Amino acid sequence: MSLQSLSIGVSGLRSHQTRLDTVSNNIANSSTTAFKRQRAAFSEELGQAILGVGRTAGGSNINPSKVGRGVSVASIDRNFSQGSLNDTGIKTDLALNGDGFFVASPKSGAASDQRRLTRAGNFTFNQNGELVTANGLNVQGWEVGEDGTANTGELKNVQFDPNAQSAAKATTEAEVGGNLSADAEVGDTSEISSVVYDEQGKAHNVVINFENTSEDTWNYTVKDPDGVLEDENAGGGTDEDGVANGTIKFNDDGSVDTVGVNEAGNFNPDGGPNDGVSIDWQSDAVQGGKSLGISLRDITQFSGSTTSKFQGQNGNSSGELSGVQFTPEGKLQLNYTNGVQEEEYQLAIGDVNNPNGLEQQGENFFTTTGASGDLQLGRAGRDLQTSVVSGALESSNVDLAKEFSDLIKAQRSYQASSQIITTADEVLNQTVQLKR
């Protein structure tokens, strides 16, 4: 004699025990960095046919009838929705705002040599300057070239030299901007100055004097108080002539029409109209015949105050490493005491077509499977609509209120399944008593 209710009750106990385990695991990991909640999805077991299709009653078809045989766990799904971001103030704590995973090197000694994927960004730099996960795996990305673009190709370990220094760089370009007042009268002057650097990183002053000579026309004179630039007027000029001079003419709309240069060289780095003046460095300051190009094309002439100034220059003194940080694009940026910022690496962000197909490896790691699809690598903010948030960690997406509600439901369902077994057992006992 067979009583299906016994096996049905057992299937309910097993399934709801799995649900209890799943909910309990969610609650236990409610504070785990970047944990993604799971759910147990059930499916009905194939029923036992009582009346099949094709049976007729009075010549008419009747509906098929089957008695269910219980329940089973169809799948354990993971909810990959975004967790909230919590500020930590630690620069090496990284969070992903959007889809994707950080990519870590394969685990040493593991059976699989697949790269690990994780959203838990509680990283640190080890003694060698390598960015590593909490359990020591290297975080991977691409080297960044001098133009700021990642050299996508083979992944490398993200790292920097803790003893890095920024070399001195001679100034070869400087930009002047701001406004020369259109209200100025003939003879009015304005003077600006800037620091420039030679090849050893020594600072020198460069001064430019502007004088209004007529409507929409200004003369400029470049002066070199430290004597490190070649004097184009040597042998015939005067101190007032400076090392270079010329004329700036403005259009009616306040923009620069032409920049004229007397004796010194023209400065047009883009090969277009002359932007300014080019002056050679003295050989004992900068070797190799390098010049200092000063762009004057960004100056305007509008009514109001004169606000002309040096807007920047590309030289610097030598500097020591003062700190590191990550940009929203996931680029590792080194900051030096001389103000120079260098981008060394860009984090690789991995993604798959089916995140639920990833295989859990523990310690917040996943690996790809045939169900997940191949790993696709991209750059934050460019290939993916994802940004890297430095100084923050992603929280678990577990909702404790919902989990406790699910826990009670799972408990009640488990109790109901056990009651099925108790009732079935009593029925069996009564059946046995009938024989006696």
Coordinates of C-alpha atoms in Angstrom, one line a residue:
M1 CA 0.0 0.0 0.0
S2 CA 1.3 3.5 -0.9
L3 CA 0.1 6.8 0.4
Q4 CA 1.3 9.7 -1.8
S5 CA 0.7 12.2 1.0
L6 CA 3.7 10.9 2.9
S7 CA 6.1 11.6 0.0
I8 CA 4.4 14.9 -0.7
G9 CA 4.9 16.0 2.9
V10 CA 8.6 14.9 2.7
S11 CA 9.1 16.9 -0.5
G12 CA 7.5 19.9 1.2
L13 CA 9.9 19.6 4.2
R14 CA 12.9 19.4 1.9
S15 CA 11.8 22.3 -0.3
H16 CA 10.9 24.6 2.6
Q17 CA 14.0 23.6 4.4
T18 CA 15.9 24.9 1.4
R19 CA 13.9 28.1 1.5
L20 CA 14.6 28.5 5.2
D21 CA 18.3 28.0 4.5
T22 CA 18.2 30.6 1.7
V23 CA 16.4 33.2 3.7
S24 CA 18.7 32.6 6.7
N25 CA 21.7 33.0 4.5
N26 CA 20.3 36.4 3.2
I27 CA 19.8 37.6 6.8
A28 CA 23.2 36.4 7.9
N29 CA 24.8 38.4 5.0
S30 CA 22.8 41.5 5.4
S31 CA 26.0 43.4 6.3
T32 CA 28.3 41.6 3.8
T33 CA 29.8 44.0 1.3
A34 CA 28.1 43.9 -2.1
F35 CA 26.2 40.7 -1.2
K36 CA 23.3 39.9 -3.5
R37 CA 20.2 38.3 -2.0
Q38 CA 19.0 34.9 -3.1
R39 CA 15.6 33.3 -3.5
A40 CA 14.4 29.7 -3.7
A41 CA 12.0 29.2 -6.6
F42 CA 9.8 26.1 -6.3
S43 CA 8.2 24.0 -9.0
E44 CA 5.4 21.4 -8.9
E45 CA 6.3 17.7 -9.3
L46 CA 4.7 15.8 -12.2
G47 CA 1.4 14.5 -11.1
Q48 CA 0.0 11.0 -11.3
A49 CA -2.7 10.7 -14.0
I50 CA -6.1 9.7 -12.9
L51 CA -8.1 10.5 -16.0
G52 CA -6.1 11.1 -19.1
V53 CA -6.8 13.1 -22.3
G54 CA -8.9 11.0 -24.6
R55 CA -11.2 9.5 -22.0
T56 CA -14.8 10.3 -22.9
A57 CA -18.0 10.6 -21.1
G58 CA -21.1 10.2 -23.3
G59 CA -19.0 10.7 -26.4
S60 CA -17.4 14.0 -25.2
N61 CA -13.8 14.7 -24.2
I62 CA -13.2 15.3 -20.5
N63 CA -10.5 17.3 -18.8
P64 CA -7.3 15.4 -17.8
S65 CA -7.0 14.8 -14.1
K66 CA -3.8 14.3 -12.2
V67 CA -2.9 14.1 -8.5
G68 CA 0.2 16.2 -7.6
R69 CA 3.2 14.4 -6.2
G70 CA 4.7 17.3 -4.2
V71 CA 7.1 20.2 -4.7
S72 CA 10.8 20.6 -5.5
V73 CA 13.3 23.4 -5.7
A74 CA 13.5 24.6 -9.3
S75 CA 16.3 27.1 -8.8
I76 CA 18.2 29.3 -6.4
D77 CA 18.2 32.8 -8.1
R78 CA 20.3 35.7 -7.1
N79 CA 19.1 39.3 -7.3
F80 CA 21.9 41.5 -8.8
S81 CA 20.1 44.8 -8.2
Q82 CA 22.3 47.7 -7.0
G83 CA 22.9 48.1 -3.3
S84 CA 23.2 51.4 -1.6
L85 CA 26.7 53.1 -1.5
N86 CA 28.1 53.9 1.9
D87 CA 30.9 56.4 2.3
T88 CA 34.0 55.1 4.1
G89 CA 36.6 57.8 3.5
I90 CA 39.2 55.2 2.4
K91 CA 40.4 55.9 -1.1
T92 CA 41.1 52.3 -1.9
D93 CA 37.5 51.4 -1.1
L94 CA 35.7 51.2 -4.5
A95 CA 32.1 50.8 -5.4
L96 CA 30.5 50.2 -8.8
N97 CA 27.5 52.5 -9.6
G98 CA 25.9 50.4 -12.3
D99 CA 26.3 47.0 -13.8
G100 CA 29.5 44.9 -13.9
F101 CA 32.2 43.5 -11.7
F102 CA 35.7 44.2 -10.7
V103 CA 38.2 41.7 -12.2
A104 CA 40.7 39.8 -10.0
S105 CA 43.4 37.4 -10.9
P106 CA 42.8 33.6 -10.7
K107 CA 43.2 32.2 -7.2
S108 CA 46.5 30.4 -6.6
G109 CA 46.1 26.7 -6.3
A110 CA 42.5 26.7 -7.4
A111 CA 41.3 24.0 -9.7
S112 CA 40.0 26.7 -12.2
D113 CA 42.4 29.3 -13.6
Q114 CA 39.5 31.6 -14.4
R115 CA 39.6 35.2 -13.3
R116 CA 37.5 36.0 -10.3
L117 CA 34.6 38.6 -10.5
T118 CA 33.5 40.6 -7.5
R119 CA 31.5 43.7 -6.6
A120 CA 33.1 43.9 -3.2
G121 CA 35.6 46.7 -3.6
N122 CA 37.3 46.7 -0.1
F123 CA 40.7 46.8 -1.7
T124 CA 44.1 47.8 -0.3
F125 CA 47.6 48.4 -1.7
N126 CA 50.2 45.8 -0.5
Q127 CA 53.8 46.5 0.3
N128 CA 54.7 46.3 -3.4
G129 CA 52.1 48.9 -4.4
E130 CA 49.8 46.3 -5.9
L131 CA 46.0 46.7 -5.6
V132 CA 44.7 43.6 -4.0
T133 CA 41.4 42.2 -2.7
A134 CA 40.7 41.5 1.0
N135 CA 42.1 37.9 0.5
G136 CA 45.1 39.0 -1.5
L137 CA 44.1 38.5 -5.2
N138 CA 45.4 41.1 -7.6
V139 CA 42.9 43.5 -9.1
Q140 CA 43.4 43.8 -12.8
G141 CA 43.2 46.5 -15.5
W142 CA 45.1 48.1 -18.3
E143 CA 48.1 50.4 -18.5
V144 CA 47.3 54.0 -19.4
G145 CA 49.4 55.8 -22.0
E146 CA 50.7 59.4 -21.9
D147 CA 47.6 60.5 -23.8
G148 CA 45.4 59.2 -21.0
T149 CA 43.9 56.3 -23.0
A150 CA 44.0 52.8 -21.7
N151 CA 46.0 50.3 -23.8
T152 CA 43.3 47.7 -23.9
G153 CA 44.6 44.2 -24.5
E154 CA 46.2 41.9 -22.1
L155 CA 45.1 42.5 -18.5
K156 CA 47.7 43.4 -16.0
N157 CA 47.8 43.8 -12.2
V158 CA 47.0 47.3 -11.1
Q159 CA 50.0 48.7 -9.3
F160 CA 52.2 51.7 -8.7
D161 CA 55.7 52.4 -7.5
P162 CA 55.5 53.6 -3.8
N163 CA 58.9 55.4 -4.3
A164 CA 57.8 57.1 -7.6
Q165 CA 59.1 60.6 -8.3
S166 CA 58.0 63.2 -10.9
A167 CA 60.9 64.4 -13.0
A168 CA 61.5 68.1 -13.7
K169 CA 60.2 69.3 -17.1
A170 CA 61.1 72.4 -19.0
T171 CA 58.4 74.8 -20.0
T172 CA 57.8 74.8 -23.7
E173 CA 54.3 76.2 -23.8
A174 CA 52.4 78.8 -21.8
E175 CA 49.0 80.3 -22.4
V176 CA 47.8 83.8 -21.7
G177 CA 44.1 84.7 -21.4
G178 CA 41.8 87.1 -19.8
N179 CA 40.7 90.5 -21.0
L180 CA 42.4 93.7 -22.2
S181 CA 39.9 96.5 -21.6
A182 CA 38.3 98.0 -24.7
D183 CA 37.9 101.2 -22.6
A184 CA 41.6 101.7 -22.3
E185 CA 43.1 104.9 -23.8
V186 CA 46.3 105.1 -25.8
G187 CA 49.3 104.7 -23.5
D188 CA 47.5 102.6 -20.9
T189 CA 49.6 99.6 -19.8
S190 CA 49.1 96.3 -18.0
E191 CA 51.7 93.9 -16.8
I192 CA 51.5 90.2 -16.0
S193 CA 54.0 87.5 -14.9
S194 CA 54.3 83.8 -14.6
V195 CA 56.8 81.2 -13.3
V196 CA 58.4 78.9 -15.9
Y197 CA 60.8 76.0 -15.4
D198 CA 64.1 75.0 -17.0
E199 CA 65.2 71.4 -17.4
Q200 CA 66.5 71.1 -13.9
G201 CA 63.2 72.3 -12.5
K202 CA 64.4 75.7 -11.5
A203 CA 61.8 78.4 -11.5
H204 CA 62.2 81.6 -13.5
N205 CA 60.0 84.6 -14.0
V206 CA 58.7 85.8 -17.3
V207 CA 56.9 89.2 -17.6
I208 CA 54.7 90.5 -20.4
N209 CA 53.8 94.2 -20.7
F210 CA 50.8 95.2 -22.7
E211 CA 50.4 98.8 -24.0
N212 CA 47.4 100.3 -25.9
T213 CA 48.7 102.0 -29.0
S214 CA 45.4 102.7 -30.9
E215 CA 41.9 101.5 -31.1
D216 CA 41.8 97.6 -31.2
T217 CA 45.6 97.5 -31.1
W218 CA 48.0 96.6 -28.3
N219 CA 51.8 96.2 -28.2
Y220 CA 53.2 93.5 -26.0
T221 CA 56.8 93.0 -24.7
V222 CA 58.1 89.8 -23.2
K223 CA 60.7 90.5 -20.5
D224 CA 63.1 88.0 -18.9
P225 CA 64.3 89.2 -15.5
D226 CA 66.4 86.1 -14.8
G227 CA 68.2 86.1 -18.2
V228 CA 67.4 82.5 -19.2
L229 CA 65.8 83.3 -22.6
E230 CA 67.6 84.2 -25.8
D231 CA 67.5 88.0 -26.5
E232 CA 66.4 88.5 -30.1
N233 CA 67.4 92.1 -29.8
A234 CA 71.0 91.5 -28.7
G235 CA 73.4 93.9 -30.3
G236 CA 70.8 96.4 -31.3
G237 CA 67.8 96.4 -28.9
T238 CA 67.3 98.0 -25.6
D239 CA 66.2 96.7 -22.2
E240 CA 62.7 98.1 -22.9
D241 CA 62.5 95.9 -26.0
G242 CA 62.7 92.8 -23.8
V243 CA 63.5 89.4 -25.4
A244 CA 60.5 89.6 -27.8
N245 CA 57.7 92.0 -28.7
G246 CA 54.9 92.4 -31.2
T247 CA 51.4 93.6 -31.8
I248 CA 47.9 92.2 -31.1
K249 CA 45.0 93.4 -33.2
F250 CA 41.4 92.6 -32.2
N251 CA 38.2 92.2 -34.2
D252 CA 35.0 94.1 -33.6
D253 CA 33.6 91.2 -31.6
G254 CA 36.5 91.3 -29.1
S255 CA 38.4 88.3 -30.4
V256 CA 42.0 88.3 -31.6
D257 CA 42.4 89.1 -35.3
T258 CA 46.2 88.8 -35.6
V259 CA 49.2 88.3 -33.4
G260 CA 52.3 90.0 -34.9
V261 CA 55.9 89.2 -33.8
N262 CA 58.9 91.4 -34.2
E263 CA 62.2 89.5 -34.6
A264 CA 61.3 86.6 -32.4
G265 CA 59.8 83.4 -33.8
N266 CA 56.1 82.7 -34.4
F267 CA 54.3 80.2 -32.2
N268 CA 51.6 78.1 -34.0
P269 CA 51.7 74.6 -32.5
D270 CA 48.6 73.5 -34.5
G271 CA 49.9 74.7 -37.8
G272 CA 47.2 77.3 -38.1
P273 CA 47.3 81.1 -37.8
N274 CA 50.1 82.5 -35.6
D275 CA 49.1 82.0 -31.9
G276 CA 51.8 84.0 -30.2
V277 CA 55.6 84.3 -29.8
S278 CA 58.3 81.7 -29.6
I279 CA 61.5 82.5 -27.7
D280 CA 64.6 80.2 -27.4
W281 CA 65.9 79.1 -24.1
Q282 CA 69.5 79.8 -23.2
S283 CA 71.6 76.6 -23.7
D284 CA 72.7 76.5 -20.1
A285 CA 69.1 76.4 -19.0
V286 CA 67.6 74.0 -21.5
Q287 CA 69.6 71.8 -23.8
G288 CA 68.6 70.9 -27.3
G289 CA 67.5 74.2 -28.6
K290 CA 64.0 74.1 -27.1
S291 CA 61.8 77.2 -27.2
L292 CA 59.2 78.7 -24.9
G293 CA 56.0 79.3 -26.9
I294 CA 53.6 81.8 -25.4
S295 CA 50.1 81.7 -26.8
L296 CA 48.2 85.0 -26.9
R297 CA 45.2 84.0 -29.0
D298 CA 42.9 83.4 -26.0
I299 CA 43.0 87.1 -25.0
T300 CA 39.8 89.1 -25.5
Q301 CA 39.1 92.9 -25.7
F302 CA 35.8 93.8 -24.1
S303 CA 34.6 96.8 -22.3
G304 CA 35.3 96.6 -18.5
S305 CA 38.3 95.7 -16.4
T306 CA 41.6 94.4 -17.7
T307 CA 42.0 90.9 -16.4
S308 CA 44.8 89.5 -18.5
K309 CA 46.8 86.7 -16.9
F310 CA 48.9 83.5 -17.5
Q311 CA 46.4 80.6 -17.6
G312 CA 48.9 77.9 -17.4
Q313 CA 52.2 76.4 -18.6
N314 CA 53.4 72.8 -19.2
G315 CA 56.6 72.8 -17.1
N316 CA 57.2 71.7 -13.5
S317 CA 59.8 71.2 -10.9
S318 CA 60.7 67.7 -9.6
G319 CA 58.2 66.3 -7.0
E320 CA 57.7 63.5 -4.6
L321 CA 54.6 61.2 -4.5
S322 CA 52.0 62.7 -2.2
G323 CA 49.1 60.4 -2.7
V324 CA 47.0 58.2 -5.0
Q325 CA 43.3 58.3 -5.9
F326 CA 40.8 56.7 -8.4
T327 CA 38.8 58.7 -10.9
P328 CA 35.1 57.9 -11.8
E329 CA 36.5 56.1 -14.9
G330 CA 38.5 53.8 -12.6
K331 CA 41.9 55.3 -13.5
L332 CA 44.6 55.1 -10.8
Q333 CA 46.0 58.6 -10.5
L334 CA 49.3 59.5 -8.8
N335 CA 49.6 63.0 -7.2
Y336 CA 53.0 64.6 -6.7
T337 CA 54.1 67.5 -4.6
N338 CA 54.8 69.6 -7.7
G339 CA 51.2 69.5 -8.7
V340 CA 51.7 66.9 -11.5
Q341 CA 49.0 64.2 -11.8
E342 CA 49.8 61.0 -13.7
E343 CA 47.4 58.2 -14.7
E344 CA 49.0 54.8 -14.5
Y345 CA 46.2 52.1 -14.8
Q346 CA 42.5 51.9 -15.6
L347 CA 40.4 49.2 -13.8
A348 CA 38.8 46.6 -16.1
I349 CA 35.1 46.2 -15.5
G350 CA 33.7 42.7 -16.5
D351 CA 30.2 41.8 -17.4
V352 CA 28.2 38.8 -18.7
N353 CA 24.9 38.4 -20.5
N354 CA 23.4 36.3 -17.7
P355 CA 24.7 37.2 -14.2
N356 CA 22.5 34.4 -12.7
G357 CA 24.6 31.9 -14.6
L358 CA 27.7 32.8 -12.7
E359 CA 29.1 30.2 -10.3
Q360 CA 29.6 31.3 -6.7
Q361 CA 33.1 30.7 -5.5
G362 CA 32.7 32.1 -1.9
E363 CA 34.5 35.2 -0.4
N364 CA 32.3 37.4 -2.7
F365 CA 33.7 35.9 -5.9
F366 CA 32.1 34.5 -9.0
T367 CA 33.4 32.8 -12.1
T368 CA 31.8 32.5 -15.5
T369 CA 30.1 29.3 -16.8
G370 CA 28.5 28.2 -20.0
A371 CA 25.2 29.5 -18.7
S372 CA 26.5 33.0 -17.9
G373 CA 28.1 33.6 -21.3
D374 CA 31.6 34.8 -21.9
L375 CA 33.3 37.5 -19.9
Q376 CA 33.1 40.9 -21.6
L377 CA 35.6 43.5 -20.5
G378 CA 35.1 47.3 -20.7
R379 CA 36.0 50.7 -19.3
A380 CA 33.8 52.5 -16.8
G381 CA 32.1 55.6 -18.3
R382 CA 33.0 54.7 -21.8
D383 CA 32.2 51.1 -22.8
L384 CA 29.8 50.7 -19.9
Q385 CA 27.3 53.0 -18.3
T386 CA 29.0 52.4 -15.0
S387 CA 31.1 54.6 -12.8
V388 CA 33.7 53.9 -10.1
V389 CA 33.1 55.6 -6.7
S390 CA 36.2 56.0 -4.6
G391 CA 35.9 56.1 -0.8
A392 CA 32.7 54.1 -0.8
L393 CA 31.5 50.5 -0.6
E394 CA 28.3 48.9 -2.0
S395 CA 26.0 47.5 0.7
S396 CA 24.1 44.3 0.6
N397 CA 20.8 44.6 -1.2
V398 CA 19.1 42.5 1.5
D399 CA 15.8 44.0 2.9
L400 CA 15.7 42.7 6.4
A401 CA 11.9 43.5 6.8
K402 CA 11.1 41.4 3.8
E403 CA 13.5 38.6 4.8
F404 CA 11.9 38.2 8.2
S405 CA 8.5 38.1 6.6
D406 CA 9.7 35.4 4.2
L407 CA 11.3 33.6 7.2
I408 CA 7.9 33.4 8.9
K409 CA 6.2 32.2 5.7
A410 CA 8.9 29.5 5.3
Q411 CA 8.5 28.4 8.9
R412 CA 4.7 28.1 8.6
S413 CA 5.0 26.2 5.3
Y414 CA 7.5 23.8 6.9
Q415 CA 5.2 23.3 9.9
A416 CA 2.3 22.6 7.4
S417 CA 4.4 20.0 5.6
S418 CA 5.2 18.2 8.8
Q419 CA 1.5 18.2 9.7
I420 CA 0.9 16.4 6.3
I421 CA 3.2 13.6 7.4
T422 CA 1.6 13.4 10.8
T423 CA -1.8 13.2 9.3
A424 CA -0.7 10.6 6.7
D425 CA 0.8 8.5 9.5
E426 CA -2.4 8.5 11.4
V427 CA -4.3 7.4 8.3
L428 CA -1.9 4.6 7.8
N429 CA -2.3 3.4 11.4
Q430 CA -6.1 3.5 11.0
T431 CA -5.8 1.4 7.8
V432 CA -3.6 -1.2 9.6
Q433 CA -6.1 -1.4 12.4
L434 CA -8.9 -2.2 9.9
K435 CA -7.1 -5.6 9.3
R436 CA -7.2 -6.4 12.9

